[in-house]
CSV table of C-alpha atoms in Angstrom, one decimal:
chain,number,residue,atom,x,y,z
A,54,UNK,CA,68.8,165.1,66.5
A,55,UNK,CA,71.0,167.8,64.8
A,56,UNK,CA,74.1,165.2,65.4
A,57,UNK,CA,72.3,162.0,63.5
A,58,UNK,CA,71.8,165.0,60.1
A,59,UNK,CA,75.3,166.0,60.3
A,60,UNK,CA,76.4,162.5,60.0
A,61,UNK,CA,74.1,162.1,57.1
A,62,UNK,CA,75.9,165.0,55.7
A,63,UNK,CA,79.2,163.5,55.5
A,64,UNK,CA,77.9,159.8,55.0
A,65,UNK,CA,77.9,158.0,51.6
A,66,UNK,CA,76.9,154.5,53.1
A,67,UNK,CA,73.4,154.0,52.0
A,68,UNK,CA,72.8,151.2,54.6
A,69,UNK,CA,74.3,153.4,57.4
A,70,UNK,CA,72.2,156.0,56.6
A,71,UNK,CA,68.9,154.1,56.6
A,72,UNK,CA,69.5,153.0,60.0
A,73,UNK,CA,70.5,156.5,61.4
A,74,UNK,CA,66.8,157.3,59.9
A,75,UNK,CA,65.3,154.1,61.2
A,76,UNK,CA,66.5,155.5,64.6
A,77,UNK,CA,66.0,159.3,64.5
A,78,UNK,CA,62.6,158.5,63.2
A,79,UNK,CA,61.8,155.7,66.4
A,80,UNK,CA,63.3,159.0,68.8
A,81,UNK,CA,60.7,161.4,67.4
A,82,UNK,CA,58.4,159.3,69.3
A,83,UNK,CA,57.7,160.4,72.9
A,84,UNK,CA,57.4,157.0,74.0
A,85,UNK,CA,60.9,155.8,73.1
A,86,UNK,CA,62.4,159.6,73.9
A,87,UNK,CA,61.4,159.3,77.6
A,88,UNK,CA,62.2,155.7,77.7
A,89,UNK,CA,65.7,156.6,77.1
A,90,UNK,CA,65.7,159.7,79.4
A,91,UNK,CA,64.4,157.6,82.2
A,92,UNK,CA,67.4,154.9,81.4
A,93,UNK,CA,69.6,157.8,81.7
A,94,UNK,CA,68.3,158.2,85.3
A,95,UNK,CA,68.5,155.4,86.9
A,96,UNK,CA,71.3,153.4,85.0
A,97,UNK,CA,73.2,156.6,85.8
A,98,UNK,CA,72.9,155.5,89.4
A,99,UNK,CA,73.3,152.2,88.9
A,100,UNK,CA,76.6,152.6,87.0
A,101,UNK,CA,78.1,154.1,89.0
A,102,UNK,CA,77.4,151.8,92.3
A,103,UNK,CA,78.9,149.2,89.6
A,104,UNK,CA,82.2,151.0,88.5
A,105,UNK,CA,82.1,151.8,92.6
A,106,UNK,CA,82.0,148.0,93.4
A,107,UNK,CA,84.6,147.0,91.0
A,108,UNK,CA,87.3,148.7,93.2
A,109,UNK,CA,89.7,146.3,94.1
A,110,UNK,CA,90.3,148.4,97.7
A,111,UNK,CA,86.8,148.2,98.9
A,112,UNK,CA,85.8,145.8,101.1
A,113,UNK,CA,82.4,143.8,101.3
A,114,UNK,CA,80.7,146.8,104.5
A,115,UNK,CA,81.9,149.5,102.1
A,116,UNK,CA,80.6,148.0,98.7
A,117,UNK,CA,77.2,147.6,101.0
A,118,UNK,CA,77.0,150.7,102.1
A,119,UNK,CA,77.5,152.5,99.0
A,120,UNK,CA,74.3,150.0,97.7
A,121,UNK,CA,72.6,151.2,100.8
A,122,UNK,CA,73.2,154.9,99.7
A,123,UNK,CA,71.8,154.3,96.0
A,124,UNK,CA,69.0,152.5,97.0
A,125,UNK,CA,68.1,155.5,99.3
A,126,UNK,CA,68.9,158.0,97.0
A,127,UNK,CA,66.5,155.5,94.3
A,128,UNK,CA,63.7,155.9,96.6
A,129,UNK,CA,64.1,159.7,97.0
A,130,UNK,CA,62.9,159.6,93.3
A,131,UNK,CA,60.2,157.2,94.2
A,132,UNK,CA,58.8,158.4,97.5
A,133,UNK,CA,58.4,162.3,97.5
A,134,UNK,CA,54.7,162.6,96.2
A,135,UNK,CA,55.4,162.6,92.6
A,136,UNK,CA,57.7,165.8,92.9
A,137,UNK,CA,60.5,163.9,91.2
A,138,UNK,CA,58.5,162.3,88.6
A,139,UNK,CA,57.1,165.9,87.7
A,140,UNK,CA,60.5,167.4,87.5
A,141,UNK,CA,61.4,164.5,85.9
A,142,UNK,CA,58.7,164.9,83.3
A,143,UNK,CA,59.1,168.5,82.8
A,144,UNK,CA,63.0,167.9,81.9
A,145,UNK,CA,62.1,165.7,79.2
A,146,UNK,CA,59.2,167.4,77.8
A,147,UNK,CA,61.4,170.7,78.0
A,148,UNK,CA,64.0,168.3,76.0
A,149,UNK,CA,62.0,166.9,73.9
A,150,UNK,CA,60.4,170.4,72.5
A,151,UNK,CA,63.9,171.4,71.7
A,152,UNK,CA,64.7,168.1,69.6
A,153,UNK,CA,60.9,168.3,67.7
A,154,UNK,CA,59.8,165.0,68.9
A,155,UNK,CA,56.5,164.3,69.2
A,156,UNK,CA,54.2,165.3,72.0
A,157,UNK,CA,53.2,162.5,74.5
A,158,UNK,CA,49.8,160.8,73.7
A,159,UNK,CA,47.7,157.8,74.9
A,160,UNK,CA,48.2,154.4,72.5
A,161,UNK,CA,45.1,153.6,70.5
A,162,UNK,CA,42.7,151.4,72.2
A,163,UNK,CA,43.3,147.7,70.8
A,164,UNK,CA,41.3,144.7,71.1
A,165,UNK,CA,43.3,142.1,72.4
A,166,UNK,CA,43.3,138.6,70.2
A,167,UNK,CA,41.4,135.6,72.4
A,168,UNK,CA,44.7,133.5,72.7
A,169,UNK,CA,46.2,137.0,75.0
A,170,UNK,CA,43.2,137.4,77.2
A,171,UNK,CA,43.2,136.6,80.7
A,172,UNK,CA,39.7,137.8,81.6
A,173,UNK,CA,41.1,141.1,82.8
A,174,UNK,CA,40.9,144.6,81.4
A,175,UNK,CA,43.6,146.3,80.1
A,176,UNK,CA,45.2,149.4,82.7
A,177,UNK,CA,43.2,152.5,81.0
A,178,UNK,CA,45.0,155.8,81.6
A,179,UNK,CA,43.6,159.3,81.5
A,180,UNK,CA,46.6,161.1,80.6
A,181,UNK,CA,49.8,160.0,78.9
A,182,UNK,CA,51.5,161.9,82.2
A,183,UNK,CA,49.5,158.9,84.3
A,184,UNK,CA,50.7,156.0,81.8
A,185,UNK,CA,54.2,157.6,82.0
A,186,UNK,CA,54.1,158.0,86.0
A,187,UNK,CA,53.4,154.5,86.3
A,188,UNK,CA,56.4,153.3,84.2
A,189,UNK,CA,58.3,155.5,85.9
A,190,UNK,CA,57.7,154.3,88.9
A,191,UNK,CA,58.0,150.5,88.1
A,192,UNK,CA,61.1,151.0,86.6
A,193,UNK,CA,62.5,152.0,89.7
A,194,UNK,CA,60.9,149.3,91.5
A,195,UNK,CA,62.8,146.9,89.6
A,196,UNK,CA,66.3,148.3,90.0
A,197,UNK,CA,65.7,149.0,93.8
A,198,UNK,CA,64.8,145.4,94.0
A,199,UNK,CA,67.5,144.3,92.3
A,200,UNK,CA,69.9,146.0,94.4
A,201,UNK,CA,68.7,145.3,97.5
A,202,UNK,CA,68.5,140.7,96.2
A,203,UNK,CA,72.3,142.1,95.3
A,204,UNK,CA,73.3,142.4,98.6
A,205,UNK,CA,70.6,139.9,100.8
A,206,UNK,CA,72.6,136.9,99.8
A,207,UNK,CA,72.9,134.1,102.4
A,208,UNK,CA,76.6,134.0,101.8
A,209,UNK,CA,77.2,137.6,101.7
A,210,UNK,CA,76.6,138.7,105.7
A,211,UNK,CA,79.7,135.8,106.0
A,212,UNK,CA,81.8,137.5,103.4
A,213,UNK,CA,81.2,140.8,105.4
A,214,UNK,CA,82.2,139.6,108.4
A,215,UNK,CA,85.3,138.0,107.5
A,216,UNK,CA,86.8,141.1,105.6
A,217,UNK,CA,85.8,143.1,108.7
A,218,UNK,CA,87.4,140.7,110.8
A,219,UNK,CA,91.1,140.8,108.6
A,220,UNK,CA,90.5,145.0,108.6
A,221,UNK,CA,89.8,145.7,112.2
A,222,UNK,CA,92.3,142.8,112.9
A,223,UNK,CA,95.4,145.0,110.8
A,224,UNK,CA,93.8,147.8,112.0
A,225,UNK,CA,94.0,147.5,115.7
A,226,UNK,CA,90.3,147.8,116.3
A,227,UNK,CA,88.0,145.4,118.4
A,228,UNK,CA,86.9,142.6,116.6
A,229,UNK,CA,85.1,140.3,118.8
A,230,UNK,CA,82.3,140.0,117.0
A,231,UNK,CA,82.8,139.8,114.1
A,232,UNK,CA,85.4,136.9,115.2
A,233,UNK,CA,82.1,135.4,116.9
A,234,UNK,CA,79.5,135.4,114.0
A,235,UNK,CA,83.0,133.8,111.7
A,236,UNK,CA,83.1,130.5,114.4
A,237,UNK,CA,80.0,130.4,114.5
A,238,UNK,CA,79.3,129.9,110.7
A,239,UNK,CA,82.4,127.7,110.4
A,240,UNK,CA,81.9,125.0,113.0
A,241,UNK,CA,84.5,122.8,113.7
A,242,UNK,CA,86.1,123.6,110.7
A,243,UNK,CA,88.4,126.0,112.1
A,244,UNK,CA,90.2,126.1,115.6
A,245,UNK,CA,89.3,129.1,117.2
A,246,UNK,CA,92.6,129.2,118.9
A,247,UNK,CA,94.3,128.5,116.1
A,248,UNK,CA,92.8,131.7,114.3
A,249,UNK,CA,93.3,133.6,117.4
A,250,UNK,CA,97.5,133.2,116.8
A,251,UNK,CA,97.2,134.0,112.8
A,252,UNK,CA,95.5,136.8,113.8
A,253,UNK,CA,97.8,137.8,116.1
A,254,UNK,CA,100.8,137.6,113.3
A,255,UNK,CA,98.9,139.4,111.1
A,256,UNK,CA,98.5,142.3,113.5
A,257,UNK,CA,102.1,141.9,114.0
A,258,UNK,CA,102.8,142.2,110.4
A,259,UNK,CA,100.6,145.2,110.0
A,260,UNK,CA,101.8,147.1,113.0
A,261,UNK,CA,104.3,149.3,111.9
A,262,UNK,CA,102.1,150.4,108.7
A,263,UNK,CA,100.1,153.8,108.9
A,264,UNK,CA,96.2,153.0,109.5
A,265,UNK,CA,95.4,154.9,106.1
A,266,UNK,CA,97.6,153.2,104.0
A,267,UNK,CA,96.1,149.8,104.7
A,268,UNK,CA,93.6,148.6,102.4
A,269,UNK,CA,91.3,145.1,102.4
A,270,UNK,CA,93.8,144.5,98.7
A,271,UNK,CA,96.9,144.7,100.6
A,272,UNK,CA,95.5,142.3,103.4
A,273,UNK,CA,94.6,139.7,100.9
A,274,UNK,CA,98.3,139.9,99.0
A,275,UNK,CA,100.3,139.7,102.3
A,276,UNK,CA,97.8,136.4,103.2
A,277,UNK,CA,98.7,134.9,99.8
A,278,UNK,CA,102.3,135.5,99.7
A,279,UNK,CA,102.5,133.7,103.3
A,280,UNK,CA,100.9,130.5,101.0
């Protein structure tokens, strides 16, 4: 909060300065505080998968299994008897102390107008900790979900299995199956003997290159420049 009054300080923008107050006064609120602390959390995680994705050197397994590894470590926070959501809650409380925001308390009780009410009652909580748990909670519900929908694509097992197939191909590993499941989608649309020799070249073209030094990005260049 100190950083939004030192700006003020040195700011001479009236408009400027009523929205730095419009904000520091919406973060004095624990609702909004933790909502933000919470985003920190998980978008932390999810950011990163994202920047990790965006490599141009990893191929389709590697991109899953780096989703695989968030999701589990998503559902650490999740599953552990509400250890990580008290820890959670005792950072941000801790936190929020030391910026003077406003302790956590239960909305008012409003009457919902006719034209919003399905016949059910509203979720009643006995303590803002239990209203906050259950955010919590469904928050990482949704990212976990939208992970995993990420990578359960119909397309994406193909996508997989061909980038495996050019890696263990350049690679000199076994690749039978993987050359299997890719006939098997295609059909007749490809020979399999004919994708038998061009994968023979391309082993040939690899085979002098240190394993290490091969990436899926170098496979894909070398297939372009043969047109």
């Amino acid at each position: 909060m100190h950083v939004w009054d030192e700006a003020k300080s040195i700011l001479f923008d009236t408009e400027t300065i009523g929205t730095i107050n419009g904000v520091s006064g919406y973060m004095e609120k624990f609702s909004v505080f933790i909502g933000v602390a919470l985003g920190e959390l998980i978008l932390g995680h999810s950011d990163n998968l994202s920047k990790s994705l965006q490599s141009k050197v990893l191929t389709a397994a590697q991109g899953q299994h780096q989703a695989e590894l968030t999701v589990k470590t998503l559902e650490s926070l999740r599953n552990d008897d509400d250890a990580s959501f008290n820890l959670f809650l005792d950072a941000v409380l801790f936190k929020a102390e030391q910026c003077d925001v406003d302790p956590p308390v239960l909305p008012r009780k409003r009457i919902r107008p006719m034209r919003y009410d399905e016949g059910s009652e509203p979720t009643e909580y006995k303590t803002p900790k239990d209203m906050y748990q259950v955010s919590y909670f469904e928050a990482l519900d949704l990212v976990i979900e939208a992970i995993k929908k990420r990578f359960d694509q119909p397309g994406y097992q193909i996508y997989q299995n061909l980038q495996e197939l050019l890696m263990k191909c350049v690679t000199r590993q076994c690749y039978d199956l993987e050359f299997q499941n890719v006939c098997k989608f295609y059909g007749s649309d490809i020979k399999p003997t004919c994708l038998k020799v061009q994968h023979q070249l391309l082993h040939s073209a690899f085979r002098e290159k240190p394993i290490d030094d091969i990436d899926i990005q170098s496979v894909f260049l070398y297939i372009r420049s043969q047109g």
